[in-house]
PDB file of C-alpha atoms in Angstrom:
ATOM      1  CA  MET S   1      -3.325  14.288 -21.800  1.00  0.00           C
ATOM      2  CA  THR S   2      -0.550  12.616 -22.532  1.00  0.00           C
ATOM      3  CA  ASN S   3       1.745   9.343 -22.294  1.00  0.00           C
ATOM      4  CA  GLY S   4       4.463  11.277 -20.745  1.00  0.00           C
ATOM      5  CA  ASP S   5       1.756  12.157 -17.983  1.00  0.00           C
ATOM      6  CA  LEU S   6       1.007   8.478 -17.244  1.00  0.00           C
ATOM      7  CA  ALA S   7       5.105   7.757 -16.813  1.00  0.00           C
ATOM      8  CA  ARG S   8       5.064   6.716 -13.288  1.00  0.00           C
ATOM      9  CA  LEU S   9       1.399   6.093 -12.573  1.00  0.00           C
ATOM     10  CA  SER S  10       0.585   2.573 -11.248  1.00  0.00           C
ATOM     11  CA  ILE S  11      -3.097   1.583 -11.018  1.00  0.00           C
ATOM     12  CA  ASN S  12      -3.267  -1.021  -7.866  1.00  0.00           C
ATOM     13  CA  GLN S  13      -6.031  -3.801  -8.761  1.00  0.00           C
ATOM     14  CA  GLU S  14      -8.037  -2.924  -5.329  1.00  0.00           C
ATOM     15  CA  THR S  15      -9.367   0.632  -7.783  1.00  0.00           C
ATOM     16  CA  ILE S  16     -10.727  -1.580 -11.065  1.00  0.00           C
ATOM     17  CA  LYS S  17     -11.846  -4.602  -8.539  1.00  0.00           C
ATOM     18  CA  GLN S  18     -14.627  -5.897 -10.961  1.00  0.00           C
ATOM     19  CA  TRP S  19     -12.318  -6.197 -13.775  1.00  0.00           C
ATOM     20  CA  SER S  20     -10.665 -10.275 -13.810  1.00  0.00           C
ATOM     21  CA  LEU S  21      -6.066 -10.003 -13.671  1.00  0.00           C
ATOM     22  CA  PRO S  22      -6.542 -10.401 -17.705  1.00  0.00           C
ATOM     23  CA  GLU S  23      -8.844  -7.791 -18.026  1.00  0.00           C
ATOM     24  CA  LEU S  24      -6.524  -5.351 -16.161  1.00  0.00           C
ATOM     25  CA  ALA S  25      -3.985  -6.124 -18.138  1.00  0.00           C
ATOM     26  CA  GLU S  26      -5.560  -5.743 -21.304  1.00  0.00           C
ATOM     27  CA  GLY S  27      -7.100  -2.403 -20.448  1.00  0.00           C
ATOM     28  CA  CYS S  28      -4.248  -0.810 -18.576  1.00  0.00           C
ATOM     29  CA  GLY S  29      -2.028  -1.468 -22.325  1.00  0.00           C
ATOM     30  CA  LYS S  30      -4.646   0.137 -23.407  1.00  0.00           C
ATOM     31  CA  ALA S  31      -4.161   2.981 -21.595  1.00  0.00           C
ATOM     32  CA  GLY S  32      -0.726   2.920 -21.577  1.00  0.00           C
ATOM     33  CA  ILE S  33      -0.104   2.496 -18.356  1.00  0.00           C
ATOM     34  CA  ASP S  34       2.497   0.188 -18.024  1.00  0.00           C
ATOM     35  CA  LYS S  35       2.298  -0.199 -13.778  1.00  0.00           C
ATOM     36  CA  VAL S  36       0.088  -2.505 -11.356  1.00  0.00           C
ATOM     37  CA  GLY S  37       0.419  -2.428  -7.538  1.00  0.00           C
ATOM     38  CA  LEU S  38      -1.407  -6.306  -6.677  1.00  0.00           C
ATOM     39  CA  TRP S  39      -3.155  -8.214  -4.315  1.00  0.00           C
ATOM     40  CA  ARG S  40      -2.297 -10.987  -3.258  1.00  0.00           C
ATOM     41  CA  ALA S  41      -6.006 -12.784  -3.039  1.00  0.00           C
ATOM     42  CA  PRO S  42      -7.050 -12.671  -6.915  1.00  0.00           C
ATOM     43  CA  VAL S  43      -2.558 -13.360  -7.310  1.00  0.00           C
ATOM     44  CA  GLN S  44      -3.471 -16.761  -5.485  1.00  0.00           C
ATOM     45  CA  ALA S  45      -6.800 -17.249  -6.549  1.00  0.00           C
ATOM     46  CA  TYR S  46      -5.175 -16.550 -10.551  1.00  0.00           C
ATOM     47  CA  GLY S  47      -2.422 -18.129  -9.976  1.00  0.00           C
ATOM     48  CA  VAL S  48       1.018 -16.829  -8.637  1.00  0.00           C
ATOM     49  CA  GLU S  49       2.940 -17.748 -11.202  1.00  0.00           C
ATOM     50  CA  ARG S  50      -0.311 -17.718 -14.085  1.00  0.00           C
ATOM     51  CA  THR S  51       0.014 -13.641 -12.710  1.00  0.00           C
ATOM     52  CA  ALA S  52       2.948 -13.086 -13.871  1.00  0.00           C
ATOM     53  CA  ARG S  53       3.440 -14.378 -17.651  1.00  0.00           C
ATOM     54  CA  LEU S  54      -0.261 -12.544 -17.861  1.00  0.00           C
ATOM     55  CA  LEU S  55       1.668  -9.206 -16.851  1.00  0.00           C
ATOM     56  CA  ALA S  56       5.023 -10.230 -18.541  1.00  0.00           C
ATOM     57  CA  ASP S  57       3.001 -10.313 -21.714  1.00  0.00           C
ATOM     58  CA  ALA S  58       1.765  -6.979 -21.620  1.00  0.00           C
ATOM     59  CA  GLY S  59       4.689  -5.344 -20.528  1.00  0.00           C
ATOM     60  CA  ILE S  60       3.317  -4.309 -17.032  1.00  0.00           C
ATOM     61  CA  GLY S  61       5.837  -4.090 -13.787  1.00  0.00           C
ATOM     62  CA  VAL S  62       4.427  -4.778 -10.448  1.00  0.00           C
ATOM     63  CA  THR S  63       5.006  -2.267  -8.453  1.00  0.00           C
ATOM     64  CA  SER S  64       3.852  -3.589  -5.077  1.00  0.00           C
ATOM     65  CA  LEU S  65       2.058  -6.867  -3.226  1.00  0.00           C
ATOM     66  CA  CYS S  66       0.015  -6.194  -0.643  1.00  0.00           C
ATOM     67  CA  ARG S  67       0.184  -7.595   2.230  1.00  0.00           C
ATOM     68  CA  GLY S  68       2.040  -8.897   4.577  1.00  0.00           C
ATOM     69  CA  GLY S  69       1.699  -8.774   8.037  1.00  0.00           C
ATOM     70  CA  PHE S  70      -0.694  -9.101  11.222  1.00  0.00           C
ATOM     71  CA  PHE S  71       2.565  -9.179  13.244  1.00  0.00           C
ATOM     72  CA  THR S  72       0.852  -8.952  16.642  1.00  0.00           C
ATOM     73  CA  ALA S  73      -0.754 -11.822  18.284  1.00  0.00           C
ATOM     74  CA  LEU S  74       0.499 -13.128  21.954  1.00  0.00           C
ATOM     75  CA  ASP S  75      -0.338 -16.600  20.929  1.00  0.00           C
ATOM     76  CA  PRO S  76       2.885 -18.200  19.915  1.00  0.00           C
ATOM     77  CA  ALA S  77       0.825 -20.538  17.385  1.00  0.00           C
ATOM     78  CA  GLU S  78      -0.548 -17.561  15.707  1.00  0.00           C
ATOM     79  CA  ARG S  79       2.757 -15.963  15.682  1.00  0.00           C
ATOM     80  CA  ALA S  80       4.309 -18.817  13.741  1.00  0.00           C
ATOM     81  CA  ARG S  81       1.662 -19.260  11.377  1.00  0.00           C
ATOM     82  CA  ALA S  82       2.211 -15.214  10.660  1.00  0.00           C
ATOM     83  CA  LEU S  83       5.661 -15.324   9.943  1.00  0.00           C
ATOM     84  CA  ASP S  84       5.154 -18.732   7.992  1.00  0.00           C
ATOM     85  CA  ASP S  85       2.500 -16.852   5.712  1.00  0.00           C
ATOM     86  CA  ASN S  86       4.416 -14.013   5.512  1.00  0.00           C
ATOM     87  CA  ARG S  87       7.383 -15.987   3.947  1.00  0.00           C
ATOM     88  CA  VAL S  88       5.347 -17.357   1.756  1.00  0.00           C
ATOM     89  CA  ALA S  89       4.177 -13.011   0.609  1.00  0.00           C
ATOM     90  CA  ILE S  90       7.931 -12.334  -0.243  1.00  0.00           C
ATOM     91  CA  ASP S  91       7.872 -15.383  -1.974  1.00  0.00           C
ATOM     92  CA  GLU S  92       5.515 -14.393  -4.366  1.00  0.00           C
ATOM     93  CA  ALA S  93       6.333 -10.592  -4.749  1.00  0.00           C
ATOM     94  CA  ALA S  94      10.222 -12.490  -5.447  1.00  0.00           C
ATOM     95  CA  ALA S  95       7.948 -14.604  -8.379  1.00  0.00           C
ATOM     96  CA  LEU S  96       5.689 -11.224  -9.429  1.00  0.00           C
ATOM     97  CA  SER S  97       9.460  -9.478 -10.096  1.00  0.00           C
ATOM     98  CA  THR S  98       7.975  -6.898  -7.595  1.00  0.00           C
ATOM     99  CA  ASP S  99      10.687  -5.486  -4.816  1.00  0.00           C
ATOM    100  CA  THR S 100       7.905  -4.295  -2.348  1.00  0.00           C
ATOM    101  CA  LEU S 101       5.930  -6.409   0.318  1.00  0.00           C
ATOM    102  CA  VAL S 102       3.610  -4.243   1.957  1.00  0.00           C
ATOM    103  CA  LEU S 103       3.085  -4.607   5.233  1.00  0.00           C
ATOM    104  CA  VAL S 104      -0.051  -3.740   8.041  1.00  0.00           C
ATOM    105  CA  SER S 105       0.473  -4.456  10.630  1.00  0.00           C
ATOM    106  CA  GLY S 106      -2.077  -5.985  12.541  1.00  0.00           C
ATOM    107  CA  GLY S 107      -4.426  -4.389  15.372  1.00  0.00           C
ATOM    108  CA  LEU S 108      -4.402  -5.362  19.031  1.00  0.00           C
ATOM    109  CA  PRO S 109      -5.104  -9.304  20.838  1.00  0.00           C
ATOM    110  CA  PRO S 110      -8.303  -9.178  21.923  1.00  0.00           C
ATOM    111  CA  GLY S 111      -8.961  -7.510  25.465  1.00  0.00           C
ATOM    112  CA  SER S 112      -5.227  -5.823  25.361  1.00  0.00           C
ATOM    113  CA  ARG S 113      -4.497  -2.620  25.601  1.00  0.00           C
ATOM    114  CA  ASP S 114      -0.702  -3.045  25.143  1.00  0.00           C
ATOM    115  CA  LEU S 115       0.157  -0.531  21.453  1.00  0.00           C
ATOM    116  CA  HIS S 116       3.037  -0.700  22.719  1.00  0.00           C
ATOM    117  CA  GLY S 117       3.940  -4.286  23.082  1.00  0.00           C
ATOM    118  CA  ALA S 118       1.682  -4.796  19.921  1.00  0.00           C
ATOM    119  CA  ARG S 119       4.262  -2.034  17.930  1.00  0.00           C
ATOM    120  CA  GLU S 120       7.513  -4.861  20.352  1.00  0.00           C
ATOM    121  CA  ARG S 121       6.621  -7.486  18.498  1.00  0.00           C
ATOM    122  CA  VAL S 122       6.178  -6.653  14.555  1.00  0.00           C
ATOM    123  CA  ALA S 123      10.454  -5.224  15.226  1.00  0.00           C
ATOM    124  CA  GLU S 124      10.520  -9.032  16.041  1.00  0.00           C
ATOM    125  CA  ALA S 125       8.586 -10.280  13.021  1.00  0.00           C
ATOM    126  CA  LEU S 126      10.789  -7.482  11.216  1.00  0.00           C
ATOM    127  CA  ALA S 127      13.606  -9.092  13.187  1.00  0.00           C
ATOM    128  CA  GLU S 128      12.565 -12.566  11.071  1.00  0.00           C
ATOM    129  CA  LEU S 129      11.818 -11.754   8.252  1.00  0.00           C
ATOM    130  CA  ALA S 130      13.929  -9.051   6.551  1.00  0.00           C
ATOM    131  CA  PRO S 131      17.157 -10.864   5.975  1.00  0.00           C
ATOM    132  CA  TYR S 132      14.293 -13.384   4.547  1.00  0.00           C
ATOM    133  CA  ALA S 133      13.344 -10.171   1.978  1.00  0.00           C
ATOM    134  CA  ALA S 134      17.061  -9.783   1.825  1.00  0.00           C
ATOM    135  CA  ALA S 135      18.343 -12.328   0.412  1.00  0.00           C
ATOM    136  CA  ARG S 136      15.022 -12.721  -2.922  1.00  0.00           C
ATOM    137  CA  GLY S 137      15.528  -9.214  -3.546  1.00  0.00           C
ATOM    138  CA  VAL S 138      12.504  -8.201  -1.868  1.00  0.00           C
ATOM    139  CA  ARG S 139      11.720  -4.817   0.572  1.00  0.00           C
ATOM    140  CA  LEU S 140       9.320  -4.592   3.544  1.00  0.00           C
ATOM    141  CA  ALA S 141       7.362  -1.989   3.552  1.00  0.00           C
ATOM    142  CA  ILE S 142       5.809  -0.435   6.869  1.00  0.00           C
ATOM    143  CA  GLU S 143       2.439   1.290   6.448  1.00  0.00           C
ATOM    144  CA  PRO S 144       1.272   3.507   8.843  1.00  0.00           C
ATOM    145  CA  LEU S 145      -2.995   3.492   8.661  1.00  0.00           C
ATOM    146  CA  HIS S 146      -5.051   6.387  10.192  1.00  0.00           C
ATOM    147  CA  PRO S 147      -5.257   5.799  13.753  1.00  0.00           C
ATOM    148  CA  MET S 148      -9.192   4.729  13.502  1.00  0.00           C
ATOM    149  CA  TYR S 149      -7.978   1.436  12.598  1.00  0.00           C
ATOM    150  CA  ALA S 150      -5.478   1.211  15.724  1.00  0.00           C
ATOM    151  CA  SER S 151      -7.478  -1.223  17.735  1.00  0.00           C
ATOM    152  CA  ASP S 152      -8.257  -3.703  14.845  1.00  0.00           C
ATOM    153  CA  ARG S 153      -5.811  -3.388  11.676  1.00  0.00           C
ATOM    154  CA  CYS S 154      -2.731  -1.556  12.720  1.00  0.00           C
ATOM    155  CA  VAL S 155      -1.350  -0.576  15.518  1.00  0.00           C
ATOM    156  CA  VAL S 156       1.385   1.633  13.322  1.00  0.00           C
ATOM    157  CA  SER S 157      -0.575   4.555  12.840  1.00  0.00           C
ATOM    158  CA  THR S 158       2.098   7.583  11.642  1.00  0.00           C
ATOM    159  CA  LEU S 159       4.931   7.817   9.821  1.00  0.00           C
ATOM    160  CA  ALA S 160       6.823   8.612  13.041  1.00  0.00           C
ATOM    161  CA  GLN S 161       5.878   5.111  14.275  1.00  0.00           C
ATOM    162  CA  ALA S 162       6.548   3.164  10.861  1.00  0.00           C
ATOM    163  CA  LEU S 163      10.316   5.031  10.580  1.00  0.00           C
ATOM    164  CA  ASP S 164      10.809   4.293  14.280  1.00  0.00           C
ATOM    165  CA  LEU S 165      10.834   0.634  13.342  1.00  0.00           C
ATOM    166  CA  ALA S 166      12.274   0.429  10.287  1.00  0.00           C
ATOM    167  CA  GLU S 167      15.089   2.577  10.892  1.00  0.00           C
ATOM    168  CA  ARG S 168      15.966  -0.583  12.934  1.00  0.00           C
ATOM    169  CA  PHE S 169      17.076  -2.285   9.766  1.00  0.00           C
ATOM    170  CA  PRO S 170      18.983  -1.469   6.839  1.00  0.00           C
ATOM    171  CA  ALA S 171      17.056   0.624   4.917  1.00  0.00           C
ATOM    172  CA  GLU S 172      17.584  -1.442   1.817  1.00  0.00           C
ATOM    173  CA  GLN S 173      15.640  -4.248   4.033  1.00  0.00           C
ATOM    174  CA  VAL S 174      12.461  -2.332   6.022  1.00  0.00           C
ATOM    175  CA  GLY S 175      11.646   0.691   4.804  1.00  0.00           C
ATOM    176  CA  VAL S 176       8.140   2.395   4.880  1.00  0.00           C
ATOM    177  CA  VAL S 177       4.964   3.580   2.590  1.00  0.00           C
ATOM    178  CA  VAL S 178       3.204   7.358   2.348  1.00  0.00           C
ATOM    179  CA  ASP S 179       0.027   6.881   1.657  1.00  0.00           C
ATOM    180  CA  THR S 180      -1.915  10.206   1.191  1.00  0.00           C
ATOM    181  CA  TYR S 181      -5.410   8.379   2.854  1.00  0.00           C
ATOM    182  CA  HIS S 182      -3.918   7.457   6.172  1.00  0.00           C
ATOM    183  CA  LEU S 183      -1.604  10.370   6.275  1.00  0.00           C
ATOM    184  CA  TRP S 184      -2.739  13.566   5.313  1.00  0.00           C
ATOM    185  CA  TRP S 185      -4.041  14.732   8.627  1.00  0.00           C
ATOM    186  CA  ASP S 186      -0.464  15.184  10.297  1.00  0.00           C
ATOM    187  CA  ASP S 187       1.074  18.293  10.556  1.00  0.00           C
ATOM    188  CA  ARG S 188       4.378  15.740  10.841  1.00  0.00           C
ATOM    189  CA  ALA S 189       4.031  14.046   7.911  1.00  0.00           C
ATOM    190  CA  PRO S 190       5.964  16.671   5.930  1.00  0.00           C
ATOM    191  CA  GLU S 191       9.078  16.017   8.145  1.00  0.00           C
ATOM    192  CA  GLN S 192       8.644  12.322   8.589  1.00  0.00           C
ATOM    193  CA  ILE S 193       8.543  12.280   4.667  1.00  0.00           C
ATOM    194  CA  ALA S 194      11.983  13.966   5.108  1.00  0.00           C
ATOM    195  CA  ARG S 195      13.691  11.592   8.051  1.00  0.00           C
ATOM    196  CA  ALA S 196      12.321   9.074   5.537  1.00  0.00           C
ATOM    197  CA  GLY S 197      14.616   9.971   2.114  1.00  0.00           C
ATOM    198  CA  GLY S 198      15.250   6.709   0.625  1.00  0.00           C
ATOM    199  CA  ARG S 199      12.796   4.668   3.514  1.00  0.00           C
ATOM    200  CA  ILE S 200       9.807   5.414   0.925  1.00  0.00           C
ATOM    201  CA  HIS S 201       9.423   2.200  -0.739  1.00  0.00           C
ATOM    202  CA  SER S 202       6.187   2.877  -2.083  1.00  0.00           C
ATOM    203  CA  PHE S 203       4.192   6.422  -2.203  1.00  0.00           C
ATOM    204  CA  GLN S 204      -0.520   5.837  -2.624  1.00  0.00           C
ATOM    205  CA  LEU S 205      -3.076   8.252  -3.416  1.00  0.00           C
ATOM    206  CA  ALA S 206      -6.690   8.157  -2.346  1.00  0.00           C
ATOM    207  CA  ASP S 207      -8.676  11.359  -1.363  1.00  0.00           C
ATOM    208  CA  TRP S 208     -10.094  11.050   1.440  1.00  0.00           C
ATOM    209  CA  ILE S 209     -13.744  11.972   1.579  1.00  0.00           C
ATOM    210  CA  THR S 210     -16.758  12.285   4.464  1.00  0.00           C
ATOM    211  CA  PRO S 211     -19.182  11.246   6.283  1.00  0.00           C
ATOM    212  CA  LEU S 212     -17.053   7.760   6.015  1.00  0.00           C
ATOM    213  CA  PRO S 213     -19.308   4.962   4.970  1.00  0.00           C
ATOM    214  CA  ALA S 214     -20.315   1.552   7.775  1.00  0.00           C
ATOM    215  CA  GLY S 215     -16.913  -0.338   8.421  1.00  0.00           C
ATOM    216  CA  VAL S 216     -15.236   2.916   7.480  1.00  0.00           C
ATOM    217  CA  LEU S 217     -12.535   0.173   5.106  1.00  0.00           C
ATOM    218  CA  LEU S 218     -14.273   1.253   1.322  1.00  0.00           C
ATOM    219  CA  GLY S 219     -14.537   5.459   1.947  1.00  0.00           C
ATOM    220  CA  ARG S 220     -11.114   6.470   0.026  1.00  0.00           C
ATOM    221  CA  GLY S 221     -12.105   8.872  -2.688  1.00  0.00           C
ATOM    222  CA  GLN S 222     -11.476   9.550  -6.222  1.00  0.00           C
ATOM    223  CA  LEU S 223      -8.419  11.943  -6.333  1.00  0.00           C
ATOM    224  CA  GLY S 224     -10.194  15.771  -6.233  1.00  0.00           C
ATOM    225  CA  ASP S 225     -12.853  14.854  -4.446  1.00  0.00           C
ATOM    226  CA  GLY S 226     -11.995  14.995  -0.785  1.00  0.00           C
ATOM    227  CA  SER S 227      -9.709  16.707   0.998  1.00  0.00           C
ATOM    228  CA  VAL S 228      -5.705  15.655   0.823  1.00  0.00           C
ATOM    229  CA  ASP S 229      -3.401  18.380  -1.060  1.00  0.00           C
ATOM    230  CA  PHE S 230      -1.323  15.615  -3.790  1.00  0.00           C
ATOM    231  CA  ARG S 231       0.641  18.386  -5.166  1.00  0.00           C
ATOM    232  CA  ALA S 232       2.087  19.017  -1.485  1.00  0.00           C
ATOM    233  CA  PHE S 233       2.526  15.296  -0.590  1.00  0.00           C
ATOM    234  CA  ARG S 234       4.478  14.952  -4.377  1.00  0.00           C
ATOM    235  CA  ARG S 235       6.785  17.834  -3.685  1.00  0.00           C
ATOM    236  CA  ASP S 236       7.609  16.082  -0.107  1.00  0.00           C
ATOM    237  CA  VAL S 237       8.575  12.684  -1.341  1.00  0.00           C
ATOM    238  CA  GLU S 238      10.111  13.546  -3.921  1.00  0.00           C
ATOM    239  CA  ALA S 239      12.453  15.879  -1.831  1.00  0.00           C
ATOM    240  CA  ALA S 240      13.475  13.231  -0.286  1.00  0.00           C
ATOM    241  CA  GLY S 241      14.625  11.654  -2.938  1.00  0.00           C
ATOM    242  CA  PHE S 242      11.835   9.041  -4.107  1.00  0.00           C
ATOM    243  CA  ASP S 243      11.324   9.384  -7.768  1.00  0.00           C
ATOM    244  CA  GLY S 244       9.517   5.587  -7.851  1.00  0.00           C
ATOM    245  CA  PRO S 245       5.935   5.111  -8.988  1.00  0.00           C
ATOM    246  CA  ILE S 246       2.759   6.819  -7.399  1.00  0.00           C
ATOM    247  CA  GLU S 247       0.360   3.890  -6.951  1.00  0.00           C
ATOM    248  CA  VAL S 248      -3.460   4.855  -7.314  1.00  0.00           C
ATOM    249  CA  GLU S 249      -4.915   2.453  -4.543  1.00  0.00           C
ATOM    250  CA  ILE S 250      -8.586   3.660  -3.628  1.00  0.00           C
ATOM    251  CA  PHE S 251     -11.366   0.966  -2.023  1.00  0.00           C
ATOM    252  CA  ASN S 252     -14.731   2.579  -3.300  1.00  0.00           C
ATOM    253  CA  GLU S 253     -18.154   0.826  -3.798  1.00  0.00           C
ATOM    254  CA  ALA S 254     -19.287   2.948  -6.518  1.00  0.00           C
ATOM    255  CA  LEU S 255     -15.912   3.458  -8.590  1.00  0.00           C
ATOM    256  CA  TRP S 256     -17.093  -0.791  -8.340  1.00  0.00           C
ATOM    257  CA  ALA S 257     -20.012  -0.865  -9.678  1.00  0.00           C
ATOM    258  CA  ARG S 258     -19.366   1.049 -12.590  1.00  0.00           C
ATOM    259  CA  ASP S 259     -17.141  -0.186 -15.817  1.00  0.00           C
ATOM    260  CA  GLY S 260     -13.854  -0.506 -15.608  1.00  0.00           C
ATOM    261  CA  ALA S 261     -12.688   1.493 -18.617  1.00  0.00           C
ATOM    262  CA  GLU S 262     -14.532   4.439 -17.583  1.00  0.00           C
ATOM    263  CA  VAL S 263     -13.422   4.453 -14.272  1.00  0.00           C
ATOM    264  CA  LEU S 264      -9.958   3.909 -15.252  1.00  0.00           C
ATOM    265  CA  ALA S 265      -9.914   6.764 -17.991  1.00  0.00           C
ATOM    266  CA  GLU S 266     -11.218   9.122 -14.586  1.00  0.00           C
ATOM    267  CA  VAL S 267      -8.334   7.880 -12.379  1.00  0.00           C
ATOM    268  CA  ALA S 268      -5.552   8.655 -15.297  1.00  0.00           C
ATOM    269  CA  GLU S 269      -7.767  11.760 -15.697  1.00  0.00           C
ATOM    270  CA  ARG S 270      -7.707  13.057 -11.971  1.00  0.00           C
ATOM    271  CA  TYR S 271      -4.090  11.713 -11.122  1.00  0.00           C
ATOM    272  CA  VAL S 272      -2.881  14.804 -14.319  1.00  0.00           C
ATOM    273  CA  GLN S 273      -5.100  17.088 -12.915  1.00  0.00           C
ATOM    274  CA  HIS S 274      -4.513  17.006  -8.947  1.00  0.00           C
ATOM    275  CA  ALA S 275      -0.975  15.559  -8.500  1.00  0.00           C
ATOM    276  CA  CYS S 276       1.557  15.928 -11.456  1.00  0.00           C
TER     277      CYS S 276
END
């Protein structure tokens, strides 16, 4: 394995959640990895400007910030709070010098069964936020989540649904995330990746392993441990014109319980073995 093999690899900080931001910067630097994906809560805890300086001094770029979204509330005050929080997230992304804010759309409001109405509220929020983001050099990236999350986290379950929303706006303002964990099961994913073309704003890798843990959120697998054909996904996104960073984002308590440097080395090895 050479540094050239890792040229496009980005490590999402949740993959090595046990590391602080300074540890992440130091560990990635030692491993020859110069890109990371960030999450808002740990960045806010450390300080947005402080994080930006830390990573810039380490020569590490930020490939994405997660997450904005949660647009589906029916209560006007709750919707207004969500929009305000998303404007803050856009400002944070700009301060971190990343052009991509990942959006998780939100689930059904309590008592609702109206998926279509919830998706339309996502579109209404995008119409308000896209110009604000564009003025700050930030793209909004809609991430479709596996259908098991549709009720409580994300009413956008397929890449087709994400593109139906994104295509209402200019491609440089609103695009999509292709995350293998959420899309591997969908036999329409290849044609929808081709449809996405320049709207692919983020490409993320994690494997699908079973049995899923209680709560299912922390069930993402290390690359190569499950069912996903990463090379096929990479071929598809590259055929669609994507040549950006490839971000490994794994939520897994077993990985978090291990030594961070060991996990990072394993991720890099598995990335080369299964996704290059």
